[in-house]
């Protein structure tokens, strides 16, 4: 727009100069955005850490009330052995729960699309299960389920399976109607339609659900651990936080919290990468990321 | 319905085609005597659940090797009759009669929709493989058929591409390749080029005729473009709007191959005029 206007008012030199300026501005803006995407959050982090540290130092707050970031870091290093063991337990339960959520969620979704009767009978209960807070179901589960691991898994599964179920169901029902007709014309069986048409159509929807479920299964695992403890299978991160709280070991609480948050981010990033790898060749979402 | 002349019963009451048949090269009544019949649409009617009468007493004969266009205003039931021939829908009254019967699942009917209708997650060759795949045939055993079909539509070298990397015209070519790969008895095309730009459409029209000359298939082509129907077909069935039925048939007695010379010839214009008038009449009569 600027280019055209300048060209009309001034000579050709003016016009090309304006175009070059415009281009330079555009490039600078893009470079700024590229760097800013990483630099700005890092800056915010550094500032908050510094501010946190200053509050502790200036007010002379003892570390059993609020440890400074440096103290948290040294605890993370010195307690790493203990924390790592706890992480392994929590991570294992999270991953197992996610696996069960995938099998259960996607499996139910496939059953739902195969039988309307099945969907009508069960879907309301899937919703009820989803909207009831897990923290209120968990104590009951641990009364009836002897096995700690099984109980934790059930809790995490209840939290995580619903986004996979609802997303996959939506995907399985989103097939292109012309393609559906084409499959009919070529005499596709129910099974062929499911495998070659419905499942590929549902894949992006499923992956979207999976990313949500990844975070939720970690939440489910942590909440269940708070309720039940992890007696018998070693203590996970949530239990470590509880225990450290009883002992007023506040730095360790922070360190464990840091690890839980890091685990959540790690799960999200991993699932995002998997999703991108599976879709990058054909799906619109991956196309936009490439540009 | 053994007598193909029954198809023309409706024509006899229409002075239109007859009055214009005097000049050389202008439309005449359709003569289907020396062609083998492929299928007959016999008094077909279709009433939808809401009481909408889409088709009423539709008569149409398709012969081996025909390039027959169904021309009509939107909502005249062109696509409905196509869906019935494809076996996607049952007629409310009347019947679709195939010579020697038809087994639908073995790829004896090829379909091209208005959209390319490709599977975005599959490469071009896998899209063309689809009809064979659903018959349980491996891609390796069908290699020649797939390559041949892609070659016929001019897409050599694109076998491994994903649909998203192709232009609208090229996607349509893939859809055509998929439809003809199984050597179907008839290819049904439902306004396949309507969404494309004119330059691409002309090119694809030319290529479609070339293709038909090479493999000699039968094509039933639904369109709402007078120009397209005249350029492509040897017979045009003009339909009335709701309830749809065949209003008149126009024979385009121009030899194939047709090319740009035909598109700019006087006889082309004359056919276009005749067809437009027939379309105009079909609409005004319906109103």
XYZ file of C-alpha atoms in Angstrom:
578
model
C 0.000 0.000 0.000
C 2.769 2.397 0.992
C 4.668 1.333 -2.071
C 1.855 2.280 -4.422
C 1.186 5.595 -2.745
C 4.807 6.712 -2.797
C 5.135 5.712 -6.377
C 2.215 7.849 -7.373
C 3.374 10.929 -5.488
C 7.118 10.809 -6.111
C 9.537 9.503 -8.694
C 10.653 5.916 -9.243
C 13.641 6.377 -6.921
C 11.366 7.377 -4.075
C 9.207 4.398 -4.751
C 12.001 1.834 -4.755
C 13.500 3.421 -1.641
C 10.163 3.081 0.139
C 9.898 -0.538 -0.980
C 13.372 -1.330 0.318
C 12.568 0.351 3.626
C 9.332 -1.562 3.897
C 11.117 -4.828 3.206
C 13.801 -4.051 5.767
C 11.172 -3.239 8.387
C 9.365 -6.481 7.652
C 12.544 -8.513 8.007
C 13.422 -6.797 11.271
C 9.963 -7.441 12.628
C 10.210 -11.091 11.755
C 13.663 -11.435 13.322
C 12.436 -9.697 16.444
C 9.502 -12.091 16.705
C 11.744 -15.094 16.231
C 14.152 -14.053 18.994
C 11.432 -12.603 21.214
C 9.567 -15.904 21.302
C 12.412 -17.374 23.352
C 14.030 -14.327 24.853
C 10.975 -12.752 26.468
C 9.825 -15.782 28.495
C 13.453 -16.364 29.563
C 13.671 -12.760 30.697
C 10.440 -13.091 32.678
C 11.792 -16.244 34.316
C 15.080 -14.595 35.281
C 13.320 -11.530 36.642
C 10.898 -13.580 38.749
C 13.732 -15.720 40.096
C 15.701 -12.628 40.982
C 12.652 -11.030 42.601
C 11.889 -14.235 44.534
C 15.479 -14.362 45.732
C 15.420 -10.690 46.761
C 12.181 -11.099 48.739
C 13.737 -13.968 50.688
C 17.006 -12.091 51.311
C 15.541 -8.666 52.070
C 12.926 -10.037 54.467
C 15.318 -12.613 55.915
C 12.711 -15.349 55.483
C 13.946 -18.692 56.885
C 14.114 -21.502 54.322
C 11.581 -23.664 56.228
C 9.007 -21.001 55.367
C 10.124 -19.866 51.934
C 13.402 -21.080 50.456
C 15.111 -18.966 47.819
C 15.570 -20.336 44.294
C 19.216 -21.149 45.024
C 18.231 -23.312 47.992
C 15.650 -25.134 45.863
C 18.287 -25.795 43.239
C 20.822 -27.211 45.737
C 18.079 -29.414 47.220
C 17.253 -30.651 43.741
C 20.901 -31.629 43.290
C 21.512 -33.135 46.749
C 18.163 -35.000 46.903
C 18.315 -36.064 43.265
C 18.635 -39.775 44.085
C 15.478 -39.771 46.178
C 13.572 -37.500 43.822
C 14.559 -39.509 40.768
C 13.220 -42.711 42.342
C 9.954 -40.916 43.103
C 9.823 -39.568 39.557
C 10.236 -43.067 38.130
C 7.220 -44.294 40.086
C 4.961 -41.370 39.202
C 6.080 -41.435 35.586
C 5.428 -45.157 35.294
C 1.888 -44.783 36.639
C 1.270 -41.798 34.357
C 2.429 -43.666 31.260
C 0.494 -46.818 32.156
C -2.608 -44.716 32.756
C -2.144 -42.967 29.425
C -1.757 -46.322 27.703
C -4.944 -47.633 29.286
C -6.696 -44.362 28.450
C -5.662 -44.703 24.807
C -6.811 -48.312 24.593
C -9.987 -47.665 26.568
C -10.823 -44.300 24.993
C -10.136 -45.208 21.379
C -11.607 -48.696 21.847
C -14.836 -47.301 23.274
C -14.978 -44.715 20.491
C -14.709 -47.454 17.856
C -17.409 -49.487 19.616
C -19.604 -46.378 19.765
C -19.373 -45.779 16.031
C -19.988 -49.434 15.259
C -23.095 -49.673 17.399
C -25.428 -46.785 18.002
C -27.138 -48.858 20.683
C -23.889 -49.197 22.569
C -23.218 -45.470 22.347
C -26.692 -44.545 23.545
C -26.405 -46.882 26.535
C -22.931 -45.911 27.686
C -22.122 -42.366 26.636
C -24.056 -40.634 29.461
C -22.032 -42.599 32.016
C -18.783 -41.631 30.348
C -19.843 -38.009 30.829
C -20.831 -38.599 34.468
C -17.473 -40.236 35.117
C -15.732 -37.275 33.517
C -17.529 -34.510 35.406
C -17.296 -36.093 38.857
C -14.079 -34.804 40.488
C -11.562 -37.625 40.794
C -10.573 -36.489 44.279
C -14.027 -37.505 45.466
C -14.059 -40.889 43.723
C -10.510 -41.908 44.632
C -11.074 -42.742 48.349
C -13.910 -45.099 47.382
C -11.796 -46.820 44.787
C -9.071 -47.503 47.322
C -11.589 -49.143 49.666
C -12.524 -51.775 47.104
C -9.316 -52.162 45.116
C -6.680 -53.994 47.129
C -3.830 -53.498 44.698
C -2.330 -50.014 45.059
C -1.015 -49.906 41.505
C -4.372 -50.965 40.067
C -6.158 -48.333 42.164
C -3.798 -45.579 41.004
C -4.233 -46.685 37.411
C -8.028 -46.644 37.644
C -7.960 -43.103 39.051
C -5.601 -41.797 36.397
C -7.585 -43.572 33.685
C -10.882 -42.026 34.744
C -9.361 -38.573 34.414
C -7.539 -39.192 31.145
C -9.747 -41.337 28.943
C -12.573 -38.898 28.219
C -10.803 -36.444 25.872
C -9.574 -39.394 23.835
C -13.038 -40.946 23.755
C -14.888 -37.798 22.744
C -12.285 -36.605 20.242
C -11.917 -39.996 18.581
C -15.688 -40.434 18.368
C -15.964 -37.037 16.709
C -13.160 -37.967 14.277
C -14.662 -41.347 13.386
C -17.935 -39.591 12.546
C -16.259 -36.868 10.470
C -15.542 -38.870 7.326
C -16.037 -37.120 3.993
C -19.493 -38.130 2.752
C -18.328 -38.485 -0.848
C -15.541 -40.798 0.248
C -18.089 -42.782 2.213
C -20.173 -43.104 -0.961
C -17.102 -44.136 -2.903
C -16.367 -46.878 -0.380
C -19.938 -48.082 -0.753
C -19.741 -48.102 -4.537
C -16.583 -50.202 -4.381
C -18.293 -52.603 -1.983
C -16.146 -51.939 1.089
C -16.912 -54.059 4.135
C -17.583 -52.497 7.524
C -14.089 -53.442 8.612
C -12.480 -51.945 5.490
C -14.406 -48.725 5.977
C -13.223 -48.537 9.575
C -9.566 -49.267 8.829
C -9.086 -47.400 5.556
C -11.467 -44.477 6.003
C -12.651 -43.832 9.553
C -9.430 -44.440 11.468
C -7.234 -42.243 9.215
C -9.889 -39.511 9.347
C -9.988 -39.756 13.139
C -6.200 -39.717 13.591
C -5.764 -35.912 13.914
C -8.726 -35.740 16.330
C -7.322 -38.634 18.353
C -3.903 -36.981 18.570
C -5.526 -33.767 19.789
C -7.248 -35.767 22.530
C -4.017 -37.574 23.318
C -2.191 -34.330 24.045
C -4.846 -33.353 26.566
C -4.940 -36.851 28.039
C -1.156 -36.847 28.556
C -1.384 -33.936 30.977
C -4.538 -35.298 32.583
C -3.039 -38.712 33.290
C -0.217 -37.001 35.207
C -2.798 -35.033 37.197
C -4.767 -38.240 37.802
C -1.663 -40.076 38.987
C -0.658 -37.241 41.345
C -4.147 -36.804 42.806
C -4.537 -40.543 43.363
C -1.201 -40.623 45.110
C -2.255 -37.818 47.431
C -5.353 -39.763 48.375
C -3.841 -43.207 48.643
C -0.155 -42.812 49.208
C 2.045 -45.253 47.420
C 2.724 -47.689 50.223
C 3.977 -50.986 48.901
C 5.226 -49.666 45.571
C 7.570 -46.984 46.883
C 6.726 -43.302 47.087
C 6.034 -41.172 44.055
C 6.473 -37.435 43.642
C 3.107 -36.504 45.177
C 3.804 -38.592 48.231
C 7.285 -37.062 48.455
C 5.684 -33.604 48.581
C 3.275 -34.699 51.318
C 6.033 -36.315 53.361
C 8.382 -33.342 52.945
C 5.538 -31.075 54.061
C 5.118 -33.022 57.293
C 8.834 -32.577 57.944
C 8.785 -28.882 57.029
C 11.319 -29.691 54.317
C 9.971 -26.901 52.123
C 12.905 -26.818 49.650
C 12.237 -30.471 48.818
C 8.554 -29.706 48.267
C 9.542 -27.055 45.743
C 12.050 -29.373 44.091
C 9.460 -32.154 43.700
C 6.932 -29.663 42.375
C 9.476 -28.488 39.818
C 9.977 -32.056 38.642
C 6.217 -32.652 38.326
C 5.838 -29.513 36.232
C 8.836 -30.510 34.111
C 7.348 -33.967 33.583
C 4.088 -32.407 32.391
C 5.916 -30.212 29.916
C 7.992 -33.176 28.745
C 4.887 -35.299 28.133
C 3.192 -32.485 26.238
C 6.222 -31.815 24.044
C 6.746 -35.502 23.302
C 3.119 -35.991 22.293
C 3.248 -32.822 20.183
C 6.290 -34.137 18.334
C 4.647 -37.535 17.787
C 1.551 -35.784 16.487
C 3.582 -33.613 14.145
C 5.532 -36.586 12.795
C 2.355 -38.535 12.078
C 0.546 -35.662 10.378
C 3.294 -33.611 8.762
C 2.879 -35.141 5.318
C -0.805 -34.472 4.834
C -2.679 -32.629 7.561
C -3.471 -28.924 7.537
C -2.310 -28.385 11.126
C 1.165 -29.661 10.290
C 1.193 -27.647 7.074
C 0.745 -24.420 9.019
C 3.587 -25.309 11.349
C 5.948 -25.769 8.441
C 5.293 -22.378 6.898
C -37.672 -51.993 -22.344
C -36.043 -53.830 -25.176
C -36.911 -51.202 -27.714
C -34.529 -48.287 -27.470
C -37.007 -46.130 -29.369
C -39.141 -45.874 -26.269
C -36.614 -43.388 -25.012
C -37.602 -40.953 -27.699
C -41.309 -41.083 -27.072
C -41.060 -37.777 -25.305
C -39.217 -36.224 -28.199
C -41.986 -36.818 -30.664
C -44.105 -34.167 -29.008
C -41.303 -31.638 -29.183
C -41.062 -29.671 -32.369
C -37.795 -28.161 -31.268
C -35.302 -30.788 -32.350
C -37.165 -31.494 -35.559
C -37.447 -27.926 -36.687
C -33.733 -27.385 -36.472
C -32.646 -30.518 -38.237
C -32.861 -29.090 -41.728
C -29.468 -27.388 -41.933
C -26.401 -29.504 -42.278
C -24.576 -30.164 -39.040
C -27.407 -29.090 -36.792
C -29.023 -31.392 -34.262
C -31.102 -34.328 -35.354
C -33.044 -36.930 -33.491
C -30.890 -39.401 -31.687
C -30.302 -42.614 -33.521
C -29.252 -45.380 -31.189
C -30.209 -48.312 -33.395
C -26.771 -49.587 -34.193
C -25.339 -49.299 -30.697
C -25.451 -51.865 -27.950
C -27.514 -50.910 -24.971
C -25.687 -50.727 -21.631
C -28.416 -49.676 -19.249
C -31.899 -48.265 -19.223
C -33.458 -45.915 -16.734
C -37.011 -47.172 -16.884
C -39.829 -44.884 -15.646
C -37.778 -43.985 -12.598
C -39.290 -41.727 -9.964
C -37.876 -40.596 -6.663
C -39.763 -39.074 -3.771
C -37.718 -37.983 -0.769
C -38.907 -38.419 2.774
C -40.147 -34.847 3.074
C -42.445 -35.376 0.093
C -40.140 -33.646 -2.381
C -40.550 -35.246 -5.804
C -37.027 -35.205 -7.244
C -37.679 -37.345 -10.299
C -40.813 -38.436 -12.094
C -41.140 -40.958 -14.882
C -37.554 -40.569 -16.037
C -36.571 -42.431 -19.189
C -33.023 -42.730 -20.398
C -31.003 -45.254 -22.323
C -27.230 -45.387 -22.170
C -25.424 -47.303 -24.886
C -21.947 -48.778 -24.961
C -19.417 -46.111 -25.826
C -21.789 -43.206 -25.272
C -20.673 -39.856 -24.018
C -24.038 -38.816 -22.643
C -24.500 -35.542 -20.816
C -27.330 -34.830 -18.413
C -27.956 -31.122 -18.642
C -30.342 -29.243 -16.429
C -30.840 -26.498 -13.884
C -29.698 -27.150 -10.337
C -32.144 -29.193 -8.314
C -33.486 -31.064 -11.329
C -32.399 -34.421 -9.974
C -29.309 -34.908 -12.163
C -27.228 -36.044 -9.237
C -30.093 -38.124 -7.862
C -30.288 -40.223 -11.015
C -26.506 -40.583 -10.978
C -26.592 -41.821 -7.388
C -29.268 -44.340 -8.315
C -27.230 -45.665 -11.221
C -24.239 -45.903 -8.875
C -26.376 -47.998 -6.538
C -26.218 -45.484 -3.692
C -29.960 -44.914 -3.716
C -33.057 -46.903 -4.625
C -35.685 -45.467 -6.984
C -39.144 -45.001 -5.456
C -40.776 -46.185 -8.669
C -39.426 -47.708 -11.857
C -36.153 -49.519 -12.341
C -32.586 -49.188 -13.497
C -31.934 -52.088 -15.835
C -28.405 -53.128 -16.720
C -27.770 -55.291 -19.765
C -26.518 -58.552 -18.341
C -26.798 -57.246 -14.793
C -24.126 -55.468 -12.829
C -22.021 -56.415 -9.867
C -21.285 -53.196 -8.110
C -18.423 -54.067 -5.825
C -15.916 -55.127 -8.475
C -15.319 -51.669 -9.867
C -17.691 -51.944 -12.828
C -18.877 -48.422 -12.038
C -16.420 -45.560 -11.769
C -17.473 -42.323 -10.129
C -16.018 -38.818 -10.206
C -17.641 -36.307 -7.879
C -17.646 -32.523 -8.041
C -14.842 -32.496 -5.487
C -11.786 -34.648 -6.136
C -12.700 -36.715 -3.038
C -9.195 -38.009 -2.418
C -7.938 -39.453 0.836
C -5.575 -36.708 2.049
C -3.508 -39.146 4.103
C -2.697 -41.349 1.115
C -0.343 -40.711 -1.798
C -1.654 -40.375 -5.349
C -0.904 -44.011 -6.178
C -2.551 -45.242 -3.005
C -5.643 -43.230 -3.872
C -5.778 -44.863 -7.299
C -5.167 -48.249 -5.673
C -8.268 -47.832 -3.454
C -10.826 -49.711 -5.626
C -8.397 -52.620 -5.969
C -7.443 -52.500 -2.316
C -11.089 -52.868 -1.320
C -11.212 -55.977 -3.504
C -8.305 -57.367 -1.510
C -5.678 -56.877 -4.224
C -2.165 -55.784 -3.294
C -0.608 -52.671 -4.734
C 2.219 -54.736 -6.216
C -0.122 -56.938 -8.224
C -1.985 -53.881 -9.512
C 1.162 -51.876 -10.290
C 0.568 -51.898 -14.052
C -3.077 -50.851 -13.811
C -2.249 -48.007 -11.407
C 0.652 -46.726 -13.506
C -1.370 -47.006 -16.696
C -4.263 -45.015 -15.191
C -1.889 -42.304 -13.966
C -0.213 -42.221 -17.355
C -3.575 -41.820 -19.111
C -4.424 -38.717 -17.080
C -0.928 -37.317 -17.554
C 0.306 -37.727 -13.993
C 3.444 -39.779 -14.539
C 5.918 -38.952 -11.838
C 3.314 -37.892 -9.288
C 2.608 -41.362 -7.872
C 4.292 -40.599 -4.561
C 2.875 -37.100 -4.070
C 0.283 -36.272 -1.470
C -2.962 -34.655 -2.703
C -2.230 -31.466 -0.795
C 0.791 -30.827 -3.040
C -1.376 -30.902 -6.182
C -3.415 -28.189 -7.875
C -7.206 -28.458 -8.194
C -6.964 -29.688 -11.772
C -4.362 -32.308 -10.901
C -6.438 -33.581 -7.985
C -9.326 -34.009 -10.394
C -7.039 -35.985 -12.699
C -6.223 -38.327 -9.824
C -9.958 -38.814 -9.227
C -10.434 -39.626 -12.924
C -7.500 -42.043 -12.841
C -9.053 -43.806 -9.858
C -12.412 -44.037 -11.633
C -10.997 -45.549 -14.812
C -8.341 -47.787 -13.261
C -10.763 -50.687 -12.855
C -11.883 -50.466 -16.521
C -15.465 -49.804 -15.459
C -18.477 -50.389 -17.735
C -19.528 -46.806 -17.159
C -17.890 -43.762 -15.589
C -20.341 -41.490 -13.810
C -19.197 -37.883 -13.547
C -21.114 -35.457 -11.358
C -20.174 -31.919 -12.455
C -16.514 -32.816 -12.075
C -15.084 -29.589 -13.478
C -17.637 -27.133 -12.096
C -15.333 -25.886 -9.341
C -12.321 -25.354 -11.597
C -11.268 -22.214 -13.425
C -12.147 -21.971 -17.116
C -8.648 -22.516 -18.485
C -8.198 -25.669 -16.433
C -11.704 -26.788 -17.364
C -11.044 -26.438 -21.109
C -7.820 -28.361 -20.769
C -9.476 -31.126 -18.801
C -12.353 -31.262 -21.319
C -9.869 -31.773 -24.152
C -7.952 -34.378 -22.187
C -11.113 -36.208 -21.200
C -12.098 -36.608 -24.847
C -8.610 -37.795 -25.723
C -8.801 -40.277 -22.890
C -12.186 -41.550 -23.995
C -10.883 -42.022 -27.545
C -8.000 -44.083 -26.172
C -9.900 -46.425 -23.888
C -13.376 -46.221 -25.433
C -15.255 -46.098 -22.142
C -18.872 -45.103 -21.617
C -19.366 -41.828 -19.786
C -22.442 -40.353 -18.155
C -21.649 -36.737 -17.460
C -23.766 -34.432 -15.314
C -23.308 -30.739 -15.968
C -25.135 -27.438 -15.901
C -22.935 -25.935 -18.593
C -24.413 -25.874 -22.105
C -20.972 -25.292 -23.638
C -19.347 -28.146 -21.796
C -22.111 -30.580 -22.710
C -21.962 -29.674 -26.419
C -18.198 -29.892 -26.565
C -17.978 -33.244 -24.835
C -20.981 -35.374 -25.626
C -22.463 -37.200 -28.531
C -25.847 -37.073 -26.819
C -27.295 -34.480 -24.474
C -30.327 -35.243 -22.344
C -31.903 -31.959 -21.270
C -33.809 -32.283 -18.008
C -36.703 -30.333 -16.575
C -36.511 -29.039 -13.060
C -38.387 -30.563 -10.169
C -39.825 -33.048 -10.695
C -36.948 -33.955 -12.968
C -37.306 -35.981 -16.128
C -35.779 -35.950 -19.595
C -37.291 -33.105 -21.575
C -35.502 -33.699 -24.849
C -32.442 -35.358 -26.273
C -30.020 -33.687 -28.628
C -27.540 -35.592 -30.739
C -24.253 -33.824 -31.367
C -23.263 -35.366 -34.655
C -19.726 -34.097 -34.744
C -16.867 -36.497 -35.202
C -14.288 -37.093 -32.490
C -11.542 -36.126 -31.860
C -12.829 -32.664 -31.120
C -10.454 -29.888 -30.222
C -10.164 -26.108 -30.148
C -11.164 -25.951 -33.827
C -14.543 -27.393 -32.945
C -14.870 -25.018 -30.004
C -14.615 -22.036 -32.346
C -16.632 -23.495 -35.247
C -20.025 -22.349 -36.444
C -21.595 -25.735 -35.847
C -20.468 -25.615 -32.203
C -22.263 -22.292 -31.787
C -25.296 -23.689 -33.517
C -25.392 -26.698 -31.183
C -24.949 -24.421 -28.211
C -27.888 -22.308 -29.364
C -30.112 -25.337 -29.889
C -29.164 -26.760 -26.516
C -29.720 -23.431 -24.767
C -33.146 -23.169 -26.317
C -33.996 -26.690 -25.245
C -32.862 -25.856 -21.720
C -34.892 -22.639 -21.789
C -37.964 -24.555 -22.932
C -37.519 -27.219 -20.286
C -37.410 -24.551 -17.592
C -40.367 -22.524 -18.873
C -42.491 -25.656 -19.327
C -41.752 -26.732 -15.799
C -42.777 -23.329 -14.453
